[in-house]
XYZ file of C-alpha atoms in Angstrom:
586
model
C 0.000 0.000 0.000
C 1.163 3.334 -1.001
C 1.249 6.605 0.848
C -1.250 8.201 -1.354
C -3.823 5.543 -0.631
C -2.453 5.569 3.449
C -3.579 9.078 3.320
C -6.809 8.683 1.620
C -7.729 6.104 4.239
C -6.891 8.521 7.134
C -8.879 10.966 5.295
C -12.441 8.927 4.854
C -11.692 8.253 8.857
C -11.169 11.622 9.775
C -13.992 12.792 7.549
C -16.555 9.925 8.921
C -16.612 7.780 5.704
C -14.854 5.445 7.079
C -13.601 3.339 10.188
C -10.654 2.080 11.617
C -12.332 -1.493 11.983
C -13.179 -1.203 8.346
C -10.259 0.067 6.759
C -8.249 -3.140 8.336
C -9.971 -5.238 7.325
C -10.124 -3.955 3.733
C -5.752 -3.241 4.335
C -5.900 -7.513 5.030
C -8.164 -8.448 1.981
C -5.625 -5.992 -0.500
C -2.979 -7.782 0.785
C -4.598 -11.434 -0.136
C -6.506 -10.212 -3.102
C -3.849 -8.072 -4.847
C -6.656 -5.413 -5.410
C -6.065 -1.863 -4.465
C -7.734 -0.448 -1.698
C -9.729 2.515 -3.906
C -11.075 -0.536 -6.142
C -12.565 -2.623 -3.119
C -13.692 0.657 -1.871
C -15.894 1.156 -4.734
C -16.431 -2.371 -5.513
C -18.161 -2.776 -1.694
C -19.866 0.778 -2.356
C -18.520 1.865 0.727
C -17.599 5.127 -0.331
C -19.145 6.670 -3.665
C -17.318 7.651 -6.318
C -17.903 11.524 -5.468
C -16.928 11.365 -2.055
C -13.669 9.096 -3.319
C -12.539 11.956 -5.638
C -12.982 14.569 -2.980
C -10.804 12.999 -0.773
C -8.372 12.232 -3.138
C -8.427 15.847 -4.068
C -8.077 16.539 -0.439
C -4.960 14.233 0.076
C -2.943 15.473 -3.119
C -4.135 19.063 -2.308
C -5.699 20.029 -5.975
C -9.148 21.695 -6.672
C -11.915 19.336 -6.667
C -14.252 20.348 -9.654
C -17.852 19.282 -8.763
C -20.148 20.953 -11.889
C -21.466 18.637 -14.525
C -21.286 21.425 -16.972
C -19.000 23.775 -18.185
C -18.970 26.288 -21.329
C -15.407 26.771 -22.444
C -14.052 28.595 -25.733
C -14.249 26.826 -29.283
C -10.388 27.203 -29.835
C -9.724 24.538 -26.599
C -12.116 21.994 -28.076
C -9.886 21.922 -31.077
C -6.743 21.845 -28.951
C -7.930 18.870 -27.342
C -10.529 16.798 -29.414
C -12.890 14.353 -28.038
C -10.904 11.525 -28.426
C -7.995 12.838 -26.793
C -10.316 13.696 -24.144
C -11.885 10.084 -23.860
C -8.929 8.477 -23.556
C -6.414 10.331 -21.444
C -9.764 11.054 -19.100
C -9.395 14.769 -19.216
C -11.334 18.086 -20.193
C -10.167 21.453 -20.608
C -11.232 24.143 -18.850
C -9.341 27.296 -19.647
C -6.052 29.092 -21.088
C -4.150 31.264 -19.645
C -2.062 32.424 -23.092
C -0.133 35.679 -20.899
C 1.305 32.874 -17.888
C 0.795 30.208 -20.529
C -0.680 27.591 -18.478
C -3.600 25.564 -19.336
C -6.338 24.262 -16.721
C -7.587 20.599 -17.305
C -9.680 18.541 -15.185
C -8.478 15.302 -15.105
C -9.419 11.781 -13.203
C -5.896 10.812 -12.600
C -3.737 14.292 -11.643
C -1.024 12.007 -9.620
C -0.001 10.599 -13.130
C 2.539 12.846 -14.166
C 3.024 10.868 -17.735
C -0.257 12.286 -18.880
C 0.351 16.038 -17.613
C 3.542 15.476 -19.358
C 1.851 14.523 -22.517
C -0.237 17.315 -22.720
C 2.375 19.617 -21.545
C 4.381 18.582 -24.658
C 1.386 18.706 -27.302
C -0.167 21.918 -26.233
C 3.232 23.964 -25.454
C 1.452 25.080 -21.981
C 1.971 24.392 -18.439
C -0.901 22.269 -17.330
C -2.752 23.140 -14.392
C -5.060 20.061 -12.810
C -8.486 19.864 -11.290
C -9.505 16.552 -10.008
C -13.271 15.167 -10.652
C -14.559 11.635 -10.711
C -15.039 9.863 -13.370
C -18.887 9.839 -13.601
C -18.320 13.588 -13.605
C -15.664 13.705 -16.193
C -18.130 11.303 -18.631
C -20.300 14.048 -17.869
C -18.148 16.768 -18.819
C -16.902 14.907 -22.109
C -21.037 14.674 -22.962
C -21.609 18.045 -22.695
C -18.962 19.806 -23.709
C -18.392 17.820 -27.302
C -22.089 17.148 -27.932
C -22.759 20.690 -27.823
C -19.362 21.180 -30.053
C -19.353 20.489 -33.351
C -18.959 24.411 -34.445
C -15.707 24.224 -32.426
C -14.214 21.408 -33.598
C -14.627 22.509 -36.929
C -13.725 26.007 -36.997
C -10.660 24.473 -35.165
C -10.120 22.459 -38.615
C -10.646 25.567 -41.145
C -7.955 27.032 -39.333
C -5.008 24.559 -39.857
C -3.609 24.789 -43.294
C -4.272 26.636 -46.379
C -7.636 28.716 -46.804
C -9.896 27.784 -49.727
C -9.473 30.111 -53.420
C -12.407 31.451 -54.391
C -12.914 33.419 -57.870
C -14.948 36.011 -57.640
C -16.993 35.317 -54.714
C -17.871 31.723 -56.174
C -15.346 28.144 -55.822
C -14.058 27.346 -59.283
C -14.499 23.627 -59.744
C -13.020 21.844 -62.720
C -11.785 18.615 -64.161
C -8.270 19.327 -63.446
C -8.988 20.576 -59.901
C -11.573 18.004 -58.309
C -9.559 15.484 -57.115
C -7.290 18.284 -55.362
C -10.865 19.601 -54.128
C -11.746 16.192 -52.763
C -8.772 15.598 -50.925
C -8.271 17.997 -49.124
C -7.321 17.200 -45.623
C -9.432 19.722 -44.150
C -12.301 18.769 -46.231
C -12.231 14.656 -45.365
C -11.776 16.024 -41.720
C -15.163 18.000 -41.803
C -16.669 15.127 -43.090
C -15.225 12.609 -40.446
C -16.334 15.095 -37.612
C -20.246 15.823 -39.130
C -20.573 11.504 -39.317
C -18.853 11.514 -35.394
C -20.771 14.037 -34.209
C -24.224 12.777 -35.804
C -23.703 8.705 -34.598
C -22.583 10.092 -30.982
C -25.951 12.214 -30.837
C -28.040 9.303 -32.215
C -29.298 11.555 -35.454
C -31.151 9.506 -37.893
C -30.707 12.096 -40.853
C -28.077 14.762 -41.403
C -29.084 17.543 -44.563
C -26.213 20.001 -45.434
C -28.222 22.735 -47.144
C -27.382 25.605 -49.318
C -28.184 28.871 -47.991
C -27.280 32.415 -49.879
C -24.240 33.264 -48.082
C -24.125 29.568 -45.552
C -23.895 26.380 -45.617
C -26.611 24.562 -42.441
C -26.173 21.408 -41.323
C -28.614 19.677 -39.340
C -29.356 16.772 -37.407
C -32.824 14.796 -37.219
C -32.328 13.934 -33.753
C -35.310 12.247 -31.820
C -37.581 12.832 -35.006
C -36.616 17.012 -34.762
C -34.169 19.132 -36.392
C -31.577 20.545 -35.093
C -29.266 22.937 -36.401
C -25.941 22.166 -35.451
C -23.199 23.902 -37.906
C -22.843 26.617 -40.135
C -20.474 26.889 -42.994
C -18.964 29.844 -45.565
C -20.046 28.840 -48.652
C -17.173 28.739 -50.423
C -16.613 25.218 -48.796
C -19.740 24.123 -50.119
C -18.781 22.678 -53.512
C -15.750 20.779 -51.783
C -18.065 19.571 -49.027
C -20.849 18.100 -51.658
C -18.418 16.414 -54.003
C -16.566 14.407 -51.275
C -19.745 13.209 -49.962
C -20.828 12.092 -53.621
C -17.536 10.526 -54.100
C -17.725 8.644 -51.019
C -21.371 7.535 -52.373
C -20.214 6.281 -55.931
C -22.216 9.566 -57.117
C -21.910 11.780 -60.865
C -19.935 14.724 -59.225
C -19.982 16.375 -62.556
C -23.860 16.134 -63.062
C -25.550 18.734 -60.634
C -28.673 18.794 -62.158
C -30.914 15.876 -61.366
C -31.319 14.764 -58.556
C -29.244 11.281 -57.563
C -28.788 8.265 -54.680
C -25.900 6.372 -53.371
C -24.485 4.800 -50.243
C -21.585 4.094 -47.853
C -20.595 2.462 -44.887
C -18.773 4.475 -42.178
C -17.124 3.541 -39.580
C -15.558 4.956 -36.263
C -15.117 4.622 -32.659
C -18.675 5.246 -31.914
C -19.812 2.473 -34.193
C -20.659 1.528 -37.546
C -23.171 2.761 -40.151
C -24.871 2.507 -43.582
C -25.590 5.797 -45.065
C -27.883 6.482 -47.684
C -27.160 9.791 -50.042
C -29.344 11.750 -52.089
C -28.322 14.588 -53.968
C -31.391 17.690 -54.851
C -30.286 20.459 -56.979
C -31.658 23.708 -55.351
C -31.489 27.379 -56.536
C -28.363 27.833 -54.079
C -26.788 24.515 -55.164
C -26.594 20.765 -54.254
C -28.540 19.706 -51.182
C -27.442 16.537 -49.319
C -29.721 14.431 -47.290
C -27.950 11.763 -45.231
C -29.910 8.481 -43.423
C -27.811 6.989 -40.980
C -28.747 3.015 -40.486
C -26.685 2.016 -37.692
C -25.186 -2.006 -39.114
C -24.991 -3.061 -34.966
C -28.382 -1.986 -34.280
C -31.088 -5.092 -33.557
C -34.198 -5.050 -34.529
C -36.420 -4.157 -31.502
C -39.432 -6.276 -29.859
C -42.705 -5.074 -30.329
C -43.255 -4.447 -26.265
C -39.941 -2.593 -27.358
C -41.855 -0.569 -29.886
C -44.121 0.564 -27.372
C -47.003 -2.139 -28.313
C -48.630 -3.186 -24.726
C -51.898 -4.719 -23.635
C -55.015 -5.480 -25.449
C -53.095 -3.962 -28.979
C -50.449 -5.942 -28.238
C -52.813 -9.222 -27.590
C -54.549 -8.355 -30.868
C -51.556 -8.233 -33.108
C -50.026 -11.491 -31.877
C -53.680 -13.074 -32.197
C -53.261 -11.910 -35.831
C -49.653 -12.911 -36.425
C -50.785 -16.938 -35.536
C -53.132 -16.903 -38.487
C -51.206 -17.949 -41.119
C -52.533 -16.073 -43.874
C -54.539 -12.865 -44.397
C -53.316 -9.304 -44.654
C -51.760 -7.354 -41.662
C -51.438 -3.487 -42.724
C -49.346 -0.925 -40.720
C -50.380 2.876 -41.380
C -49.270 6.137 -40.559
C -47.235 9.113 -42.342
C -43.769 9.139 -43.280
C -41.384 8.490 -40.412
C -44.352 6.869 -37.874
C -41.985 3.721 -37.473
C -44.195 1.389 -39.845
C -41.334 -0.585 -41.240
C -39.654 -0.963 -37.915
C -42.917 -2.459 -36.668
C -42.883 -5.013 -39.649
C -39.024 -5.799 -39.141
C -40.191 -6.820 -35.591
C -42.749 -8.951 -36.494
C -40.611 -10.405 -39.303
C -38.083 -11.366 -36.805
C -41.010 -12.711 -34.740
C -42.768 -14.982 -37.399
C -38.803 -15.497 -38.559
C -38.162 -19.281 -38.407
C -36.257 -22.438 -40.586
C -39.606 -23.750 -41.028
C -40.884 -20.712 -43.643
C -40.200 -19.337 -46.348
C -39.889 -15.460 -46.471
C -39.675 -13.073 -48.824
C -39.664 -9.509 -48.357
C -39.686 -6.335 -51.174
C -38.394 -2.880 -49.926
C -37.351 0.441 -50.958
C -34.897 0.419 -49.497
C -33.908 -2.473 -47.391
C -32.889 -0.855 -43.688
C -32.310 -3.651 -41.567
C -30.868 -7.046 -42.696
C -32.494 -10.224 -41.155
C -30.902 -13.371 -41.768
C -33.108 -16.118 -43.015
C -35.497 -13.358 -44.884
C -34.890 -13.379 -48.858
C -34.897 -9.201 -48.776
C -35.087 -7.615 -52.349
C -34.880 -3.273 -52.738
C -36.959 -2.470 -55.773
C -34.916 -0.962 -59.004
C -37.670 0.967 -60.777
C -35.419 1.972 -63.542
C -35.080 -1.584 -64.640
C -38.429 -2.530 -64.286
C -38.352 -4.216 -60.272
C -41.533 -2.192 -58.379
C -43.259 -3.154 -55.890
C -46.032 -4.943 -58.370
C -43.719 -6.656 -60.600
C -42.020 -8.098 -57.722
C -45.023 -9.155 -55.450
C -45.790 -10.946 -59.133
C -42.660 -12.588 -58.843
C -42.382 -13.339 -55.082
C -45.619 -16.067 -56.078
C -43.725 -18.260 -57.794
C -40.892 -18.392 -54.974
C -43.186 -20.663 -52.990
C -43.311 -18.095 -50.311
C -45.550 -18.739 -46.971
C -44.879 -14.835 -45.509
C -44.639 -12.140 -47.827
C -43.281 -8.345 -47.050
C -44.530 -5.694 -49.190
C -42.858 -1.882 -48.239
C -45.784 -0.474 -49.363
C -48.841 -0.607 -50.880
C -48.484 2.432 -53.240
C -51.649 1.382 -56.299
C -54.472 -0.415 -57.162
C -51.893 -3.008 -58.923
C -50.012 -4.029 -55.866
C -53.539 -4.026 -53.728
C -54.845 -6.540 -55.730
C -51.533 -8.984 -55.715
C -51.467 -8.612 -52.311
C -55.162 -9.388 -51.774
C -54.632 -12.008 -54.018
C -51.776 -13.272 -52.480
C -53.552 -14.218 -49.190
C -57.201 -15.585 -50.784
C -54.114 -18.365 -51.788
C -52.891 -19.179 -48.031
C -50.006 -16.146 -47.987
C -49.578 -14.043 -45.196
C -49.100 -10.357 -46.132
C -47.699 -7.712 -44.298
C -47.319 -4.466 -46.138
C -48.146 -0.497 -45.264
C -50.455 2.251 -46.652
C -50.222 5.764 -46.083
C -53.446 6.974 -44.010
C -54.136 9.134 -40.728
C -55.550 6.471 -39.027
C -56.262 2.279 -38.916
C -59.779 2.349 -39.748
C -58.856 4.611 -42.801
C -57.033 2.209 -44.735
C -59.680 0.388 -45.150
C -61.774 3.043 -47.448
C -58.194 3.798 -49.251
C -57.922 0.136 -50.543
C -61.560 0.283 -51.748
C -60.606 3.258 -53.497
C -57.455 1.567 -54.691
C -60.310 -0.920 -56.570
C -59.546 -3.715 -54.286
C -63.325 -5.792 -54.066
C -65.580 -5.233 -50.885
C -65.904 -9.108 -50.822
C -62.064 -9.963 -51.311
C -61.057 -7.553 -48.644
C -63.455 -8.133 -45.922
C -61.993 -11.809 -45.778
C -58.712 -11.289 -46.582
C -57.781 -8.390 -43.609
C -56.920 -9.887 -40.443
C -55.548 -6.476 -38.535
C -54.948 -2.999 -39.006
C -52.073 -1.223 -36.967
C -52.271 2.466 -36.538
C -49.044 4.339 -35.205
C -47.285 7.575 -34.224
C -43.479 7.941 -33.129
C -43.054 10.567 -30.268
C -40.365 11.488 -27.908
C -39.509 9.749 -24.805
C -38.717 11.760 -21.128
C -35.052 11.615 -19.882
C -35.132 9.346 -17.255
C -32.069 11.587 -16.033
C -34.162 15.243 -15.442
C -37.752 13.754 -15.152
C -39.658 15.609 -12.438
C -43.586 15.493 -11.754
C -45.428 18.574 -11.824
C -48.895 19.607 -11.080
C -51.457 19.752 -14.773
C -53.847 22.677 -14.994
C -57.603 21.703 -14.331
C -58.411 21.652 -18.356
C -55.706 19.358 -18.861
C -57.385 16.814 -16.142
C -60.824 17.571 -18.030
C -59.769 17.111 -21.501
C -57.527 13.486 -20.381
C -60.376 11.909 -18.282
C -62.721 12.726 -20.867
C -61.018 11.242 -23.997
C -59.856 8.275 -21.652
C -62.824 7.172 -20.146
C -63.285 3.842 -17.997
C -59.768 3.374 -19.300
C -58.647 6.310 -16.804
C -60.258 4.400 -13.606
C -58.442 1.204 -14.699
C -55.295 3.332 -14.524
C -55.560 4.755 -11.677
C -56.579 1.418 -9.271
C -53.146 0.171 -10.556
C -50.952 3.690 -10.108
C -51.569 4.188 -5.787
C -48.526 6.434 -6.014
C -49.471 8.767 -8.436
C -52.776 8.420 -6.844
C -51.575 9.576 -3.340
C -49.145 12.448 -4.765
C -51.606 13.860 -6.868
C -54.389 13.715 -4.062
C -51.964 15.698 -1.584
C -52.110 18.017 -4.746
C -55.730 18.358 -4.852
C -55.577 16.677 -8.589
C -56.627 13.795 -10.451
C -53.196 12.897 -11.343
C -49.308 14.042 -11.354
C -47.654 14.692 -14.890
C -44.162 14.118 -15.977
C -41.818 16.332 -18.210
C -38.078 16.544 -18.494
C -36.264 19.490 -17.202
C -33.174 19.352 -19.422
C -29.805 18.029 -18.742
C -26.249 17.170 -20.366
C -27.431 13.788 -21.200
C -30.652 15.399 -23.362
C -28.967 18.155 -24.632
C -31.387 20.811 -22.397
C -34.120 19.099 -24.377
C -35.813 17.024 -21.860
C -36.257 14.128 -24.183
C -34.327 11.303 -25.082
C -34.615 8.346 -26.928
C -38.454 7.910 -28.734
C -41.659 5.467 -28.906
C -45.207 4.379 -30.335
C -47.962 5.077 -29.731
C -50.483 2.581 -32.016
C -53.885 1.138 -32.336
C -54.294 -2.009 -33.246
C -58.256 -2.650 -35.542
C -59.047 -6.340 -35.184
C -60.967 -7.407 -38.549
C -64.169 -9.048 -37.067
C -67.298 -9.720 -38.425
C -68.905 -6.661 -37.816
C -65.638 -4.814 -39.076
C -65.664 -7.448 -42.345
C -69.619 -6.377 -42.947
C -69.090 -2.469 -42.813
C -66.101 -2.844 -45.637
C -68.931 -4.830 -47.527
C -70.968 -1.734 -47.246
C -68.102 0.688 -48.178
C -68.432 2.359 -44.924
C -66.179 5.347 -43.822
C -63.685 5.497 -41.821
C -65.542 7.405 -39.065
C -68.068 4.507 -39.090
C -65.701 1.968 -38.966
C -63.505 3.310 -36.099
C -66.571 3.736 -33.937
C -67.566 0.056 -34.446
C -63.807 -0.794 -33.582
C -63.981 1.036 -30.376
C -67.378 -0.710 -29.708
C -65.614 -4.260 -29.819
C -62.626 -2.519 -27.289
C -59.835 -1.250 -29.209
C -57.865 1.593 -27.806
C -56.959 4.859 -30.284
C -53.882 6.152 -30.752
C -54.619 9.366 -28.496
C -56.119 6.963 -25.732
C -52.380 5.249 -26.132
C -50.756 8.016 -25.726
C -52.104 9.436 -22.791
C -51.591 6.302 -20.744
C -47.535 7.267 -21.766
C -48.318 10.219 -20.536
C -49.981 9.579 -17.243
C -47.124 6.285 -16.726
C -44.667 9.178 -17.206
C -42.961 7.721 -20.287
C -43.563 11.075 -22.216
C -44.999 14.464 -22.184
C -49.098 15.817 -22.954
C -47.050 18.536 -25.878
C -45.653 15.291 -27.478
C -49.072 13.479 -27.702
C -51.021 16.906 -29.080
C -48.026 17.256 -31.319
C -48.046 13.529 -33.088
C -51.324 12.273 -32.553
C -53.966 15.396 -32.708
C -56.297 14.528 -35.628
């Protein structure tokens, strides 16, 4: 045992942490174990990992830093970039450029090699503050989530700046692959991928403005601007993108689609590229399909009770159509993918047409239509017949061509899953019979209807209950009915606080924090209903009935709206009232 950790003992004693019986024993089971005494401290979560830094701080007689945020100047982020910052287990703090000394807050201070190492790279004295680890993760969130500005003005000011002519970047033949290799330009592009896996975006667009390039990030379904760009690196920026796609970076006037695979420290993705020619230039959209990602469960999904009862009741019968609505972006394919990797077995055969294919599933034959050459989503269901199929996958059902294959399909013993663009469950009916698909065929052929929204999920780190205004009790008892009694005989908690309230019930919402961003949402769910084709349902489609009729009948027999879905989130604290309104409001 060292004097260091000698000290920090007598510390935690002196300080009430710790005792004397205690810290022999622990001095005997170092000796036996060969574990250092600040490991078995936190490994028998006898002292926390706060209180072990502050002591530690104590005994080497350095500032403790205790904040779990900090803002610090651009020009230090690119001094010391994330991953120095991961690995070495440091952040900076602040520059001193008249006494030349440098403040970092570090985990380890005592280990001179790594104030020696930064000493050397940044040409500064370094100056340590000791935090804990947790803390430091912390730190490391906030400061180079929030960063991405930083880190690249940081890179635009190494080397050479970019020529313009006249106000506008020259590109030619002889000087694109100059253009495209430029060190500061692949860097750009390395740090917008980093930054956009380590913040979970889904999309990144790089847009033309007048004077700017804007990139932003579809994080948790919303954009977010994070970057802004002279546009004189536009050009530069759009044609190493394309070349990294296999794109035309001569032809800038149609629009065009590729891919790539990129990988880094954060993980591994499949991005999908499409070029738009705008009045300002070439707009890029990026999808980001992370390769490590499973494919999630449907309780994972956010299916749950009676909906979720319904759908698997559906899924047994093997054959009939099971439809998945909603707008662009509700999570439809995602909720086939999951039942795909439910129904997924040696035993079947399945075959599965997409545009384009996101996840891979082994054991699924998965085919991305080529329209250009004559594969769409009709041709192929046409094809997918004669494969001897059992379970068929159909994207989407876009005309009246493809709505009668599929109907087809499962009068001969198929089961079809496939989606349809409509506001609600009960409306896809009416849009199939206005597709041409027969009354008769499609009353015995539709097994289940699944209706779905994708909404924003509550930190679990900042989420705090707060009191709802007496309209907002009114309007959620009132479009939840008997269901809101049910609730609240198996919530007592909620119950209790909200009675010492003088309320029906408590609400949840996220205050903001480093781990949302100041957002107060993080991660994202469904909310669905789930239409059960029953005889009644089967006899209103024979009638051509409207959707209005034939969601009222579907609530008769007990099936739960999207809204109705989404307020039980609400009330089990899993998201916010705004995020319900926002999604689901018809």
């Amino acid at each position: 045992m060292d004097y260091q950790e000698t000290a920090l003992l007598d510390y935690l004693v002196s300080s009430g942490k710790l005792t004397e019986e205690r810290v022999n024993s622990l001095k005997i089971e170092a000796v036996t174990t060969g574990k250092s005494l600040t490991a078995l401290l936190i490994e028998k979560r006898l002292v926390n990992e706060t209180d072990l830094a502050e002591a530690k701080a104590k005994v080497l007689g350095i500032p403790y830093f205790a904040e779990s945020k900090i803002s610090i100047d651009p020009d230090l982020i690119s001094l010391i970039s994330v991953d120095l910052a991961r690995t070495y287990q440091v952040v900076p703090m602040s520059l001193d450029k008249e006494k030349k000394e440098l403040s970092l807050i570090m985990v380890k201070p005592e280990d001179l090699s790594i104030v020696d190492f930064f000493q050397k790279r940044t040409g500064f004295t370094v100056k340590s503050l000791l935090t804990s680890k947790e803390n430091l993760d912390n730190l490391i969130a906030n400061i180079y989530s929030q960063s991405l500005s930083g880190e690249i003005s940081g890179v635009l000011k190494r080397g050479n700046e970019v020529v313009e002519e006249e106000g506008v970047r020259l590109v030619t033949a002889d000087t694109i692959s100059q253009i495209i290799k430029e060190p500061k330009i692949v860097e750009i592009v390395r740090k917008i991928l980093e930054h956009a896996i380590r913040l979970r975006a889904s999309d990144i667009h790089i847009e033309p403005m007048e004077n700017i390039t804007r990139v932003r990030y579809r994080i948790d379904g919303i954009l977010q601007e994070k970057l802004t760009l002279d546009k004189q690196y536009h050009a530069s920026l759009v044609s190493r993108i394309k070349i990294l796609a296999g794109m035309k970076i001569d032809e800038k006037r149609i629009p065009q689609d590729g891919r790539f695979n990129f990988q880094s420290e954060y993980g591994e993705v499949d991005l999908r590229i499409s070029s738009l020619p705008t009045v300002n230039g070439e707009k890029i959209v990026m999808r980001l399909l992370k390769k490590t990602d499973k494919v999630p469960t449907l309780s994972e999904l956010g299916l749950r009770g009676k909906a979720l009862t319904t759908l698997e009741d559906a899924i047994r019968i093997p054959h009939g159509i099971i439809l998945a609505t909603g707008p662009t972006g509700s999570g439809k394919t995602t909720t086939l993918y999951s039942i795909l990797t439910m129904v997924n077995s040696p035993k079947v055969n399945i075959v599965s047409l997409e545009d384009p294919v996101e996840y891979q599933i082994g054991g699924v034959n998965q085919v991305q239509i080529n329209p250009q050459a004559g594969l769409t989503f009709a041709s192929g269901l046409r094809s997918f017949l004669r494969q001897d199929p059992n379970i068929i996958m159909v994207g989407e059902i876009r005309d009246d061509e493809t709505a009668d294959l599929a109907v087809q399909a499962a009068l001969t013993g198929h089961l079809v899953f496939s989606t349809v663009h409509t506001n609600s469950a009960a409306g896809a009916l009416p849009r199939l019979l206005d597709m041409g698909a027969e009354p008769f065929l499609l009353s015995s052929t539709m097994t289940a209807i699944i209706g779905q929204r994708v909404l924003r999920t509550i930190c679990d780190k900042c989420k705090t209950t707060y009191v709802p205004e007496q309209a907002v009790v009114d309007d959620m008892k009132n479009v939840l009915g008997k269901l809101f009694d049910g609730w609240v005989k198996s919530n007592p908690v909620n119950a209790a606080a909200a009675d010492k309230n003088g309320v029906a019930f408590m609400l949840y919402k996220g205050e903001g924090c480093d781990k949302c961003g100041g957002s107060g949402f993080y991660g994202r769910i469904g909310i669905y209903e789930v239409l059960k084709v029953t005889e009644k349902i089967a006899r209103l489609v024979m009638e051509r009935s409207d959707a209005t009729t034939v969601e009222n009948a579907a609530i008769d027999d007990g099936m739960i709206i999207m809204k109705q879905d989404g307020y039980l989130k609400v009330l089990d604290g899993i998201t916010t009232l705004e995020e319900v309104i926002r999604v689901a409001q018809v």
